[in-house]
Amino acid sequence: MKTFRRIGVLTSGGDAPGMNAAIRAVTRAALDRGVEVMGVYRGYSGLIDGDIKPLGLRDVSNIINHGGTILYSDRCPEFKTEEGMQKAIATCRAMQIDGIVAIGGDGTFRGATDLTARGIPCIGLPGTIDNDITSTDATIGFDTAMNTVVEMVDRLRDTCESHARCNVVEVMGRDAGDIAIQTGIATGATGVAIPEIPFDTDALIAKIKRDRIAGKRNFIVIVSEGVGPDFSQELAETIQAETGVETKFARLAHVVRGGTPSLRDRLMASRMGELAVDSLFAGKSNLVICEYKSEIVATDINFALILDRMYKGKLKPGDLDPYTEEQLADMRARCDRKAASIRALYETNNRLSL
Ligand code: ADP
Ligand code: F6P
């Protein structure tokens, strides 16, 4: 079995609270097992440029409680080219980096799988606020981002109550409505619009009119950015025009990507980081560490990427060819479970926001 002397750790794509906890876990777990750790700065850009420094035990002190990433992050188009990839591999060889833990989203995992195929074993950790990685029930950063949304919306609700207003709040999530639907329930939103389920504007208008007549002063509507670029702002205008309720619009945007990571994100990042290191040292690679049914487990990256394409309806010809009937059944069941969970949450919100 391959012996590891030194591994690299990097963060790539959009940053997420809890990435630092993951960096700390990877670093400490590897050092504890007698393996050196190199911090690769600015994601795959740092791997191409050799922007790499050793990480010692104390270099990761006092970071578990901070958002962002001490290794910085980047989106690196050059890494998608064969030339860029070869530069990254040359850096790994020159710096004697025997394996890499890459923390990021599905783009980061595609990079990790390409590196693994070229002889640098990689393991991915799911770091993104969006929770848009189907193989894991939660991604690092998702919980913190939702807690921030809840705090912001609670504040908006205070002022809506004082002034008898409605506030439409757009939240991030890229093409996934996970942040919107869960925070919608947690903030008692009158309506939630997510890309996964068609939105009924007329029903929302009718509900606001009815509830205003019954004496309700404040209304909160949460919209996932994935519904469309101008949807939330236009919805605010429509609500005001159709109901007569003064309606404000707020886009929380990157506010929810920063800040102190929650207990759940710190804990999950720590457990995932440790399993990533153990898996690598056990001779495994091309894996993404997931939380599945409350267990921290390692899943094949290609399986995870194809599962995502299946869930998002973006399968390409031949994608399913490598898989057995049993694996395909597992994939379909996971997609159904995720879709059913979003739908169940949506219906819960409809029932409770009377
Ligand atoms: P995320 O990891 O959050 O999905 P991106 O999609 O921006 O974020 O991907 C992060 C980085 O991963 C990209 O800037 C690029 O360097 C690398 N990457 C993305 N897609 C690929 C790909 N198809 N092949 C190789 N590397 C990729
Ligand atoms: O993937 C995380 C995320 O914050 C998405 O929710 C959002 O759509 C996107 O990144 C924003 O990207 P940028 O930081 O490049 O504006």
mmCIF file of C-alpha atoms and ligand atoms in Angstrom:
data_model
loop_
_atom_site.group_PDB
_atom_site.id
_atom_site.type_symbol
_atom_site.label_atom_id
_atom_site.label_comp_id
_atom_site.label_asym_id
_atom_site.label_seq_id
_atom_site.Cartn_x
_atom_site.Cartn_y
_atom_site.Cartn_z
ATOM 1 C CA MET A 1 0.000 0.000 0.000
ATOM 2 C CA LYS A 2 1.149 3.553 -0.757
ATOM 3 C CA THR A 3 2.895 5.233 2.164
ATOM 4 C CA PHE A 4 1.992 8.852 2.744
ATOM 5 C CA ARG A 5 4.712 11.265 3.849
ATOM 6 C CA ARG A 6 2.942 14.504 3.051
ATOM 7 C CA ILE A 7 -0.545 15.520 1.955
ATOM 8 C CA GLY A 8 -2.073 18.775 0.737
ATOM 9 C CA VAL A 9 -5.316 20.409 1.766
ATOM 10 C CA LEU A 10 -7.164 23.083 -0.231
ATOM 11 C CA THR A 11 -10.468 24.952 -0.362
ATOM 12 C CA SER A 12 -12.000 25.726 -3.753
ATOM 13 C CA GLY A 13 -15.133 27.298 -5.243
ATOM 14 C CA GLY A 14 -17.428 29.424 -3.073
ATOM 15 C CA ASP A 15 -16.262 29.619 0.547
ATOM 16 C CA ALA A 16 -18.475 28.289 3.334
ATOM 17 C CA PRO A 17 -18.476 28.577 7.141
ATOM 18 C CA GLY A 18 -16.914 25.419 8.563
ATOM 19 C CA MET A 19 -14.209 25.148 5.916
ATOM 20 C CA ASN A 20 -11.679 26.198 8.564
ATOM 21 C CA ALA A 21 -12.916 23.476 10.903
ATOM 22 C CA ALA A 22 -12.368 21.000 8.051
ATOM 23 C CA ILE A 23 -8.836 22.321 7.370
ATOM 24 C CA ARG A 24 -8.046 21.974 11.069
ATOM 25 C CA ALA A 25 -9.423 18.436 11.228
ATOM 26 C CA VAL A 26 -7.495 17.292 8.143
ATOM 27 C CA THR A 27 -4.286 18.893 9.419
ATOM 28 C CA ARG A 28 -4.497 17.563 12.952
ATOM 29 C CA ALA A 29 -5.653 14.067 11.897
ATOM 30 C CA ALA A 30 -2.748 13.738 9.447
ATOM 31 C CA LEU A 31 -0.133 15.121 11.853
ATOM 32 C CA ASP A 32 -1.453 12.778 14.534
ATOM 33 C CA ARG A 33 -0.752 9.893 12.160
ATOM 34 C CA GLY A 34 2.785 11.156 11.489
ATOM 35 C CA VAL A 35 2.121 12.650 8.056
ATOM 36 C CA GLU A 36 3.095 16.228 7.101
ATOM 37 C CA VAL A 37 0.466 18.650 5.795
ATOM 38 C CA MET A 38 0.846 21.382 3.184
ATOM 39 C CA GLY A 39 -1.733 24.159 2.964
ATOM 40 C CA VAL A 40 -2.489 24.923 -0.698
ATOM 41 C CA TYR A 41 -3.655 28.544 -1.053
ATOM 42 C CA ARG A 42 -6.377 29.794 -3.442
ATOM 43 C CA GLY A 43 -7.718 26.352 -4.383
ATOM 44 C CA TYR A 44 -6.435 24.806 -7.585
ATOM 45 C CA SER A 45 -4.737 28.122 -8.511
ATOM 46 C CA GLY A 46 -2.304 27.563 -5.636
ATOM 47 C CA LEU A 47 -1.607 24.061 -6.863
ATOM 48 C CA ILE A 48 -0.736 25.421 -10.307
ATOM 49 C CA ASP A 49 1.357 28.341 -8.988
ATOM 50 C CA GLY A 50 3.008 26.491 -6.083
ATOM 51 C CA ASP A 51 1.376 28.815 -3.531
ATOM 52 C CA ILE A 52 1.825 26.251 -0.776
ATOM 53 C CA LYS A 53 3.061 26.366 2.832
ATOM 54 C CA PRO A 54 3.427 23.750 5.554
ATOM 55 C CA LEU A 55 0.680 23.591 8.171
ATOM 56 C CA GLY A 56 1.716 22.688 11.706
ATOM 57 C CA LEU A 57 -0.456 21.875 14.705
ATOM 58 C CA ARG A 58 -0.503 25.499 15.868
ATOM 59 C CA ASP A 59 -1.103 26.945 12.373
ATOM 60 C CA VAL A 60 -4.663 25.685 12.657
ATOM 61 C CA SER A 61 -5.233 26.979 16.194
ATOM 62 C CA ASN A 62 -8.091 29.434 16.688
ATOM 63 C CA ILE A 63 -9.649 28.820 13.299
ATOM 64 C CA ILE A 64 -12.465 26.383 14.155
ATOM 65 C CA ASN A 65 -14.548 29.386 15.240
ATOM 66 C CA HIS A 66 -14.021 31.500 12.108
ATOM 67 C CA GLY A 67 -15.929 31.680 8.818
ATOM 68 C CA GLY A 68 -14.221 31.996 5.441
ATOM 69 C CA THR A 69 -11.110 29.926 4.788
ATOM 70 C CA ILE A 70 -7.574 30.613 5.998
ATOM 71 C CA LEU A 71 -6.345 28.984 2.775
ATOM 72 C CA TYR A 72 -8.465 31.376 0.676
ATOM 73 C CA SER A 73 -10.495 30.148 -2.266
ATOM 74 C CA ASP A 74 -10.611 30.653 -5.998
ATOM 75 C CA ARG A 75 -12.343 29.633 -9.169
ATOM 76 C CA CYS A 76 -9.553 28.487 -11.483
ATOM 77 C CA PRO A 77 -10.515 27.935 -15.147
ATOM 78 C CA GLU A 78 -6.894 27.010 -16.020
ATOM 79 C CA PHE A 79 -7.201 23.879 -13.902
ATOM 80 C CA LYS A 80 -9.846 22.563 -16.291
ATOM 81 C CA THR A 81 -7.258 22.457 -19.108
ATOM 82 C CA GLU A 82 -4.805 19.582 -19.533
ATOM 83 C CA GLU A 83 -1.929 22.086 -19.375
ATOM 84 C CA GLY A 84 -3.157 23.482 -16.044
ATOM 85 C CA MET A 85 -3.691 19.992 -14.686
ATOM 86 C CA GLN A 86 -0.129 18.979 -15.668
ATOM 87 C CA LYS A 87 1.285 22.080 -13.916
ATOM 88 C CA ALA A 88 -0.635 21.072 -10.773
ATOM 89 C CA ILE A 89 0.709 17.527 -10.966
ATOM 90 C CA ALA A 90 4.263 18.838 -11.451
ATOM 91 C CA THR A 91 3.830 20.971 -8.294
ATOM 92 C CA CYS A 92 2.640 17.930 -6.320
ATOM 93 C CA ARG A 93 5.643 15.899 -7.493
ATOM 94 C CA ALA A 94 8.118 18.733 -6.793
ATOM 95 C CA MET A 95 6.711 19.311 -3.311
ATOM 96 C CA GLN A 96 6.321 15.588 -2.592
ATOM 97 C CA ILE A 97 2.582 15.894 -1.996
ATOM 98 C CA ASP A 98 1.308 12.310 -2.054
ATOM 99 C CA GLY A 99 -2.408 13.039 -1.801
ATOM 100 C CA ILE A 100 -4.897 15.874 -1.468
ATOM 101 C CA VAL A 101 -8.037 16.639 0.497
ATOM 102 C CA ALA A 102 -10.094 19.100 -1.574
ATOM 103 C CA ILE A 103 -12.880 20.984 0.192
ATOM 104 C CA GLY A 104 -15.548 22.460 -2.089
ATOM 105 C CA GLY A 105 -18.534 21.697 -4.262
ATOM 106 C CA ASP A 106 -19.153 19.545 -7.320
ATOM 107 C CA GLY A 107 -16.742 21.561 -9.511
ATOM 108 C CA THR A 108 -14.020 20.953 -6.960
ATOM 109 C CA PHE A 109 -14.834 17.230 -7.006
ATOM 110 C CA ARG A 110 -14.520 17.108 -10.795
ATOM 111 C CA GLY A 111 -11.037 18.576 -10.394
ATOM 112 C CA ALA A 112 -10.254 16.028 -7.673
ATOM 113 C CA THR A 113 -11.333 13.126 -9.842
ATOM 114 C CA ASP A 114 -9.168 14.391 -12.736
ATOM 115 C CA LEU A 115 -6.145 14.625 -10.411
ATOM 116 C CA THR A 116 -6.783 11.149 -9.007
ATOM 117 C CA ALA A 117 -6.931 9.742 -12.535
ATOM 118 C CA ARG A 118 -3.481 11.251 -13.168
ATOM 119 C CA GLY A 119 -1.884 9.665 -10.109
ATOM 120 C CA ILE A 120 -2.517 12.121 -7.255
ATOM 121 C CA PRO A 121 -5.052 10.459 -4.939
ATOM 122 C CA CYS A 122 -7.721 12.899 -3.786
ATOM 123 C CA ILE A 123 -10.604 12.877 -1.351
ATOM 124 C CA GLY A 124 -13.337 15.538 -1.428
ATOM 125 C CA LEU A 125 -15.171 17.179 1.449
ATOM 126 C CA PRO A 126 -18.511 18.849 0.642
ATOM 127 C CA GLY A 127 -18.032 22.534 1.477
ATOM 128 C CA THR A 128 -20.786 24.783 0.163
ATOM 129 C CA ILE A 129 -23.702 26.642 1.711
ATOM 130 C CA ASP A 130 -26.020 25.425 -1.057
ATOM 131 C CA ASN A 131 -26.535 21.803 0.117
ATOM 132 C CA ASP A 132 -26.655 20.871 -3.562
ATOM 133 C CA ILE A 133 -24.627 17.657 -3.364
ATOM 134 C CA THR A 134 -27.148 14.852 -3.568
ATOM 135 C CA SER A 135 -24.937 12.140 -2.035
ATOM 136 C CA THR A 136 -24.771 13.975 1.303
ATOM 137 C CA ASP A 137 -27.705 14.980 3.473
ATOM 138 C CA ALA A 138 -25.821 18.121 4.504
ATOM 139 C CA THR A 139 -22.853 20.132 3.266
ATOM 140 C CA ILE A 140 -20.391 22.056 5.420
ATOM 141 C CA GLY A 141 -21.706 25.635 5.687
ATOM 142 C CA PHE A 142 -25.372 24.888 4.997
ATOM 143 C CA ASP A 143 -26.454 24.960 8.640
ATOM 144 C CA THR A 144 -24.597 28.191 9.437
ATOM 145 C CA ALA A 145 -25.963 29.918 6.328
ATOM 146 C CA MET A 146 -29.492 28.952 7.336
ATOM 147 C CA ASN A 147 -28.992 30.207 10.885
ATOM 148 C CA THR A 148 -27.830 33.539 9.453
ATOM 149 C CA VAL A 149 -30.892 33.737 7.196
ATOM 150 C CA VAL A 150 -33.125 33.059 10.206
ATOM 151 C CA GLU A 151 -31.447 35.799 12.223
ATOM 152 C CA MET A 152 -31.752 38.327 9.376
ATOM 153 C CA VAL A 153 -35.375 37.452 8.633
ATOM 154 C CA ASP A 154 -36.337 37.653 12.312
ATOM 155 C CA ARG A 155 -35.037 41.239 12.242
ATOM 156 C CA LEU A 156 -36.984 42.029 9.088
ATOM 157 C CA ARG A 157 -40.105 40.569 10.649
ATOM 158 C CA ASP A 158 -39.785 42.945 13.632
ATOM 159 C CA THR A 159 -39.960 45.945 11.350
ATOM 160 C CA CYS A 160 -42.683 44.379 9.167
ATOM 161 C CA GLU A 161 -44.803 43.947 12.292
ATOM 162 C CA SER A 162 -44.238 47.563 13.390
ATOM 163 C CA HIS A 163 -45.127 48.972 9.965
ATOM 164 C CA ALA A 164 -47.663 46.360 8.805
ATOM 165 C CA ARG A 165 -45.502 45.434 5.833
ATOM 166 C CA CYS A 166 -44.487 42.451 3.762
ATOM 167 C CA ASN A 167 -40.836 41.634 3.059
ATOM 168 C CA VAL A 168 -39.708 39.441 0.185
ATOM 169 C CA VAL A 169 -36.298 37.994 1.023
ATOM 170 C CA GLU A 170 -34.084 36.408 -1.609
ATOM 171 C CA VAL A 171 -31.577 33.848 -0.350
ATOM 172 C CA MET A 172 -28.660 32.119 -2.053
ATOM 173 C CA GLY A 173 -28.550 28.448 -2.967
ATOM 174 C CA ARG A 174 -27.690 28.502 -6.664
ATOM 175 C CA ASP A 175 -30.147 26.002 -8.268
ATOM 176 C CA ALA A 176 -31.123 24.386 -4.956
ATOM 177 C CA GLY A 177 -34.043 25.487 -2.796
ATOM 178 C CA ASP A 178 -32.747 23.803 0.388
ATOM 179 C CA ILE A 179 -31.784 27.016 2.199
ATOM 180 C CA ALA A 180 -35.056 28.714 1.229
ATOM 181 C CA ILE A 181 -37.420 25.927 2.210
ATOM 182 C CA GLN A 182 -35.845 25.148 5.578
ATOM 183 C CA THR A 183 -35.497 28.810 6.568
ATOM 184 C CA GLY A 184 -39.013 29.448 5.296
ATOM 185 C CA ILE A 185 -40.385 27.011 7.843
ATOM 186 C CA ALA A 186 -38.077 28.283 10.593
ATOM 187 C CA THR A 187 -39.088 31.926 10.065
ATOM 188 C CA GLY A 188 -42.786 31.224 9.678
ATOM 189 C CA ALA A 189 -42.836 32.542 6.110
ATOM 190 C CA THR A 190 -46.202 33.124 4.460
ATOM 191 C CA GLY A 191 -44.770 31.797 1.206
ATOM 192 C CA VAL A 192 -41.607 30.142 -0.104
ATOM 193 C CA ALA A 193 -40.529 30.006 -3.744
ATOM 194 C CA ILE A 194 -37.980 27.367 -4.732
ATOM 195 C CA PRO A 195 -36.810 26.135 -8.126
ATOM 196 C CA GLU A 196 -37.874 22.530 -7.434
ATOM 197 C CA ILE A 197 -41.630 23.291 -7.235
ATOM 198 C CA PRO A 198 -43.707 25.622 -9.464
ATOM 199 C CA PHE A 199 -44.733 28.731 -7.553
ATOM 200 C CA ASP A 200 -48.369 29.823 -7.386
ATOM 201 C CA THR A 201 -48.288 33.636 -7.180
ATOM 202 C CA ASP A 202 -52.090 33.915 -7.272
ATOM 203 C CA ALA A 203 -52.441 31.644 -4.220
ATOM 204 C CA LEU A 204 -49.899 33.756 -2.296
ATOM 205 C CA ILE A 205 -51.713 36.979 -3.188
ATOM 206 C CA ALA A 206 -55.047 35.477 -2.086
ATOM 207 C CA LYS A 207 -53.499 34.330 1.203
ATOM 208 C CA ILE A 208 -51.979 37.742 1.984
ATOM 209 C CA LYS A 209 -55.272 39.531 1.185
ATOM 210 C CA ARG A 210 -57.252 37.111 3.346
ATOM 211 C CA ASP A 211 -54.809 37.274 6.275
ATOM 212 C CA ARG A 212 -54.557 41.070 6.157
ATOM 213 C CA ILE A 213 -58.338 41.312 6.436
ATOM 214 C CA ALA A 214 -58.141 38.921 9.398
ATOM 215 C CA GLY A 215 -55.658 41.293 11.080
ATOM 216 C CA LYS A 216 -52.210 39.852 10.248
ATOM 217 C CA ARG A 217 -49.665 42.689 10.153
ATOM 218 C CA ASN A 218 -46.386 41.138 8.975
ATOM 219 C CA PHE A 219 -45.712 38.900 5.984
ATOM 220 C CA ILE A 220 -42.446 37.210 5.074
ATOM 221 C CA VAL A 221 -41.874 35.568 1.689
ATOM 222 C CA ILE A 222 -38.623 33.669 1.116
ATOM 223 C CA VAL A 223 -37.397 33.203 -2.451
ATOM 224 C CA SER A 224 -34.495 31.025 -3.538
ATOM 225 C CA GLU A 225 -32.237 32.786 -6.054
ATOM 226 C CA GLY A 226 -32.549 29.707 -8.288
ATOM 227 C CA VAL A 227 -36.151 30.612 -9.185
ATOM 228 C CA GLY A 228 -34.818 33.288 -11.517
ATOM 229 C CA PRO A 229 -32.673 36.429 -11.540
ATOM 230 C CA ASP A 230 -35.465 39.019 -11.234
ATOM 231 C CA PHE A 231 -38.225 36.884 -9.738
ATOM 232 C CA SER A 232 -37.977 38.036 -6.120
ATOM 233 C CA GLN A 233 -37.905 41.765 -6.855
ATOM 234 C CA GLU A 234 -40.803 41.467 -9.304
ATOM 235 C CA LEU A 235 -42.745 39.369 -6.787
ATOM 236 C CA ALA A 236 -42.382 42.152 -4.207
ATOM 237 C CA GLU A 237 -43.792 44.661 -6.715
ATOM 238 C CA THR A 238 -46.659 42.307 -7.615
ATOM 239 C CA ILE A 239 -47.575 41.701 -3.960
ATOM 240 C CA GLN A 240 -47.730 45.431 -3.260
ATOM 241 C CA ALA A 241 -49.730 46.168 -6.412
ATOM 242 C CA GLU A 242 -52.209 43.300 -5.961
ATOM 243 C CA THR A 243 -52.716 43.314 -2.176
ATOM 244 C CA GLY A 244 -52.111 46.954 -1.227
ATOM 245 C CA VAL A 245 -49.706 45.742 1.494
ATOM 246 C CA GLU A 246 -46.533 47.811 1.452
ATOM 247 C CA THR A 247 -43.815 45.378 0.401
ATOM 248 C CA LYS A 248 -40.038 45.670 0.736
ATOM 249 C CA PHE A 249 -37.418 43.556 -0.979
ATOM 250 C CA ALA A 250 -34.140 42.295 0.496
ATOM 251 C CA ARG A 251 -31.423 40.201 -1.137
ATOM 252 C CA LEU A 252 -29.271 38.636 1.585
ATOM 253 C CA ALA A 253 -26.644 37.479 -0.922
ATOM 254 C CA HIS A 254 -23.119 36.907 0.434
ATOM 255 C CA VAL A 255 -24.038 37.981 3.977
ATOM 256 C CA VAL A 256 -25.049 34.365 4.582
ATOM 257 C CA ARG A 257 -21.725 32.979 3.327
ATOM 258 C CA GLY A 258 -19.681 34.505 6.136
ATOM 259 C CA GLY A 259 -19.730 34.420 9.888
ATOM 260 C CA THR A 260 -19.120 32.109 12.805
ATOM 261 C CA PRO A 261 -19.772 28.467 11.905
ATOM 262 C CA SER A 262 -22.532 26.712 13.843
ATOM 263 C CA LEU A 263 -21.926 23.764 16.151
ATOM 264 C CA ARG A 264 -23.388 21.429 13.536
ATOM 265 C CA ASP A 265 -21.018 22.642 10.801
ATOM 266 C CA ARG A 266 -17.971 22.498 13.086
ATOM 267 C CA LEU A 267 -18.846 19.002 14.227
ATOM 268 C CA MET A 268 -19.617 17.663 10.778
ATOM 269 C CA ALA A 269 -16.484 19.266 9.275
ATOM 270 C CA SER A 270 -14.356 17.748 12.040
ATOM 271 C CA ARG A 271 -15.775 14.256 11.587
ATOM 272 C CA MET A 272 -15.594 14.477 7.795
ATOM 273 C CA GLY A 273 -12.001 15.765 7.863
ATOM 274 C CA GLU A 274 -10.889 12.885 10.030
ATOM 275 C CA LEU A 275 -12.554 10.264 7.828
ATOM 276 C CA ALA A 276 -11.003 11.866 4.719
ATOM 277 C CA VAL A 277 -7.518 11.430 6.183
ATOM 278 C CA ASP A 278 -8.191 7.887 7.393
ATOM 279 C CA SER A 279 -9.580 6.909 3.977
ATOM 280 C CA LEU A 280 -6.581 8.371 2.153
ATOM 281 C CA PHE A 281 -4.107 6.609 4.422
ATOM 282 C CA ALA A 282 -6.039 3.356 4.020
ATOM 283 C CA GLY A 283 -5.149 3.551 0.324
ATOM 284 C CA LYS A 284 -8.554 4.823 -0.828
ATOM 285 C CA SER A 285 -9.089 7.766 -3.171
ATOM 286 C CA ASN A 286 -11.596 9.423 -5.477
ATOM 287 C CA LEU A 287 -14.074 9.573 -2.627
ATOM 288 C CA VAL A 288 -16.312 12.295 -1.261
ATOM 289 C CA ILE A 289 -17.102 12.202 2.446
ATOM 290 C CA CYS A 290 -20.845 12.445 3.060
ATOM 291 C CA GLU A 291 -23.361 12.510 5.841
ATOM 292 C CA TYR A 292 -25.934 9.889 4.945
ATOM 293 C CA LYS A 293 -28.743 9.013 7.340
ATOM 294 C CA SER A 294 -26.763 10.563 10.235
ATOM 295 C CA GLU A 295 -23.585 8.537 9.520
ATOM 296 C CA ILE A 296 -20.346 9.987 8.143
ATOM 297 C CA VAL A 297 -19.516 7.773 5.152
ATOM 298 C CA ALA A 298 -17.203 7.727 2.139
ATOM 299 C CA THR A 299 -18.838 7.657 -1.307
ATOM 300 C CA ASP A 300 -17.212 7.262 -4.722
ATOM 301 C CA ILE A 301 -16.830 10.729 -6.320
ATOM 302 C CA ASN A 302 -17.971 9.584 -9.763
ATOM 303 C CA PHE A 303 -21.056 8.010 -8.203
ATOM 304 C CA ALA A 304 -21.720 11.304 -6.381
ATOM 305 C CA LEU A 305 -21.281 13.392 -9.543
ATOM 306 C CA ILE A 306 -23.546 11.153 -11.647
ATOM 307 C CA LEU A 307 -26.096 11.059 -8.831
ATOM 308 C CA ASP A 308 -26.144 14.875 -8.909
ATOM 309 C CA ARG A 309 -26.704 14.865 -12.656
ATOM 310 C CA MET A 310 -29.511 12.331 -12.228
ATOM 311 C CA TYR A 311 -31.179 14.443 -9.519
ATOM 312 C CA LYS A 312 -30.836 17.633 -11.562
ATOM 313 C CA GLY A 313 -32.054 15.926 -14.772
ATOM 314 C CA LYS A 314 -28.712 16.588 -16.463
ATOM 315 C CA LEU A 315 -27.549 13.044 -17.291
ATOM 316 C CA LYS A 316 -25.344 12.715 -20.377
ATOM 317 C CA PRO A 317 -25.385 9.709 -22.724
ATOM 318 C CA GLY A 318 -23.371 6.848 -21.215
ATOM 319 C CA ASP A 319 -23.362 8.301 -17.677
ATOM 320 C CA LEU A 320 -25.193 5.292 -16.263
ATOM 321 C CA ASP A 321 -23.294 2.615 -18.229
ATOM 322 C CA PRO A 322 -20.733 1.760 -15.492
ATOM 323 C CA TYR A 323 -23.394 0.999 -12.907
ATOM 324 C CA THR A 324 -25.119 -2.263 -11.994
ATOM 325 C CA GLU A 325 -28.898 -2.543 -11.709
ATOM 326 C CA GLU A 326 -28.503 -2.523 -7.935
ATOM 327 C CA GLN A 327 -26.462 0.703 -7.995
ATOM 328 C CA LEU A 328 -28.943 2.325 -10.378
ATOM 329 C CA ALA A 329 -31.801 1.401 -8.051
ATOM 330 C CA ASP A 330 -29.848 2.954 -5.161
ATOM 331 C CA MET A 331 -29.286 6.139 -7.197
ATOM 332 C CA ARG A 332 -32.958 6.435 -8.117
ATOM 333 C CA ALA A 333 -33.987 5.824 -4.509
ATOM 334 C CA ARG A 334 -31.607 8.563 -3.295
ATOM 335 C CA CYS A 335 -32.963 11.047 -5.868
ATOM 336 C CA ASP A 336 -36.537 10.172 -4.921
ATOM 337 C CA ARG A 337 -35.706 10.544 -1.219
ATOM 338 C CA LYS A 338 -34.202 14.004 -1.757
ATOM 339 C CA ALA A 339 -37.106 15.196 -3.940
ATOM 340 C CA ALA A 340 -39.632 13.786 -1.465
ATOM 341 C CA SER A 341 -37.907 15.513 1.433
ATOM 342 C CA ILE A 342 -38.047 18.915 -0.326
ATOM 343 C CA ARG A 343 -41.700 18.370 -1.231
ATOM 344 C CA ALA A 344 -42.586 17.302 2.323
ATOM 345 C CA LEU A 345 -40.959 20.446 3.737
ATOM 346 C CA TYR A 346 -42.804 22.579 1.183
ATOM 347 C CA GLU A 347 -46.107 21.041 2.176
ATOM 348 C CA THR A 348 -45.327 21.451 5.868
ATOM 349 C CA ASN A 349 -44.757 25.152 5.287
ATOM 350 C CA ASN A 350 -48.018 25.458 3.342
ATOM 351 C CA ARG A 351 -49.927 23.764 6.160
ATOM 352 C CA LEU A 352 -48.330 25.805 8.958
ATOM 353 C CA SER A 353 -48.304 29.263 7.367
ATOM 354 C CA LEU A 354 -52.031 29.785 7.649
HETATM 355 P P1 ADP B 1 -17.713 24.400 -6.543
HETATM 356 O O1 ADP B 1 -16.600 23.481 -6.204
HETATM 357 O O2 ADP B 1 -18.220 25.167 -5.366
HETATM 358 O O3 ADP B 1 -18.791 23.713 -7.338
HETATM 359 P P2 ADP B 1 -16.766 25.615 -8.985
HETATM 360 O O4 ADP B 1 -17.784 24.964 -9.861
HETATM 361 O O5 ADP B 1 -16.443 27.048 -9.243
HETATM 362 O O6 ADP B 1 -17.145 25.556 -7.449
HETATM 363 O O7 ADP B 1 -15.437 24.748 -9.092
HETATM 364 C C1 ADP B 1 -14.294 25.092 -8.343
HETATM 365 C C2 ADP B 1 -13.060 24.831 -9.160
HETATM 366 O O8 ADP B 1 -12.959 23.426 -9.461
HETATM 367 C C3 ADP B 1 -13.022 25.497 -10.534
HETATM 368 O O9 ADP B 1 -12.605 26.838 -10.480
HETATM 369 C C4 ADP B 1 -12.001 24.652 -11.250
HETATM 370 O O10 ADP B 1 -10.683 25.003 -10.873
HETATM 371 C C5 ADP B 1 -12.314 23.258 -10.715
HETATM 372 N N1 ADP B 1 -13.207 22.566 -11.662
HETATM 373 C C6 ADP B 1 -14.518 22.825 -11.881
HETATM 374 N N2 ADP B 1 -15.005 22.038 -12.858
HETATM 375 C C7 ADP B 1 -13.985 21.261 -13.261
HETATM 376 C C8 ADP B 1 -13.844 20.232 -14.262
HETATM 377 N N3 ADP B 1 -14.867 19.872 -15.040
HETATM 378 N N4 ADP B 1 -12.637 19.666 -14.394
HETATM 379 C C9 ADP B 1 -11.600 20.021 -13.622
HETATM 380 N N5 ADP B 1 -11.673 20.991 -12.672
HETATM 381 C C10 ADP B 1 -12.828 21.604 -12.491
HETATM 382 O O1 F6P B 2 -22.162 28.169 -4.268
HETATM 383 C C1 F6P B 2 -22.231 29.140 -3.261
HETATM 384 C C2 F6P B 2 -22.823 30.418 -3.799
HETATM 385 O O2 F6P B 2 -22.838 31.379 -2.755
HETATM 386 C C3 F6P B 2 -24.226 30.289 -4.396
HETATM 387 O O3 F6P B 2 -25.220 30.228 -3.400
HETATM 388 C C4 F6P B 2 -24.292 31.517 -5.255
HETATM 389 O O4 F6P B 2 -25.187 31.331 -6.330
HETATM 390 C C5 F6P B 2 -22.872 31.657 -5.750
HETATM 391 O O5 F6P B 2 -22.048 30.914 -4.872
HETATM 392 C C6 F6P B 2 -22.368 33.085 -5.782
HETATM 393 O O6 F6P B 2 -21.106 33.069 -6.342
HETATM 394 P P1 F6P B 2 -20.095 34.318 -6.224
HETATM 395 O O7 F6P B 2 -19.469 34.261 -4.859
HETATM 396 O O8 F6P B 2 -19.107 34.052 -7.301
HETATM 397 O O9 F6P B 2 -20.890 35.566 -6.395
#
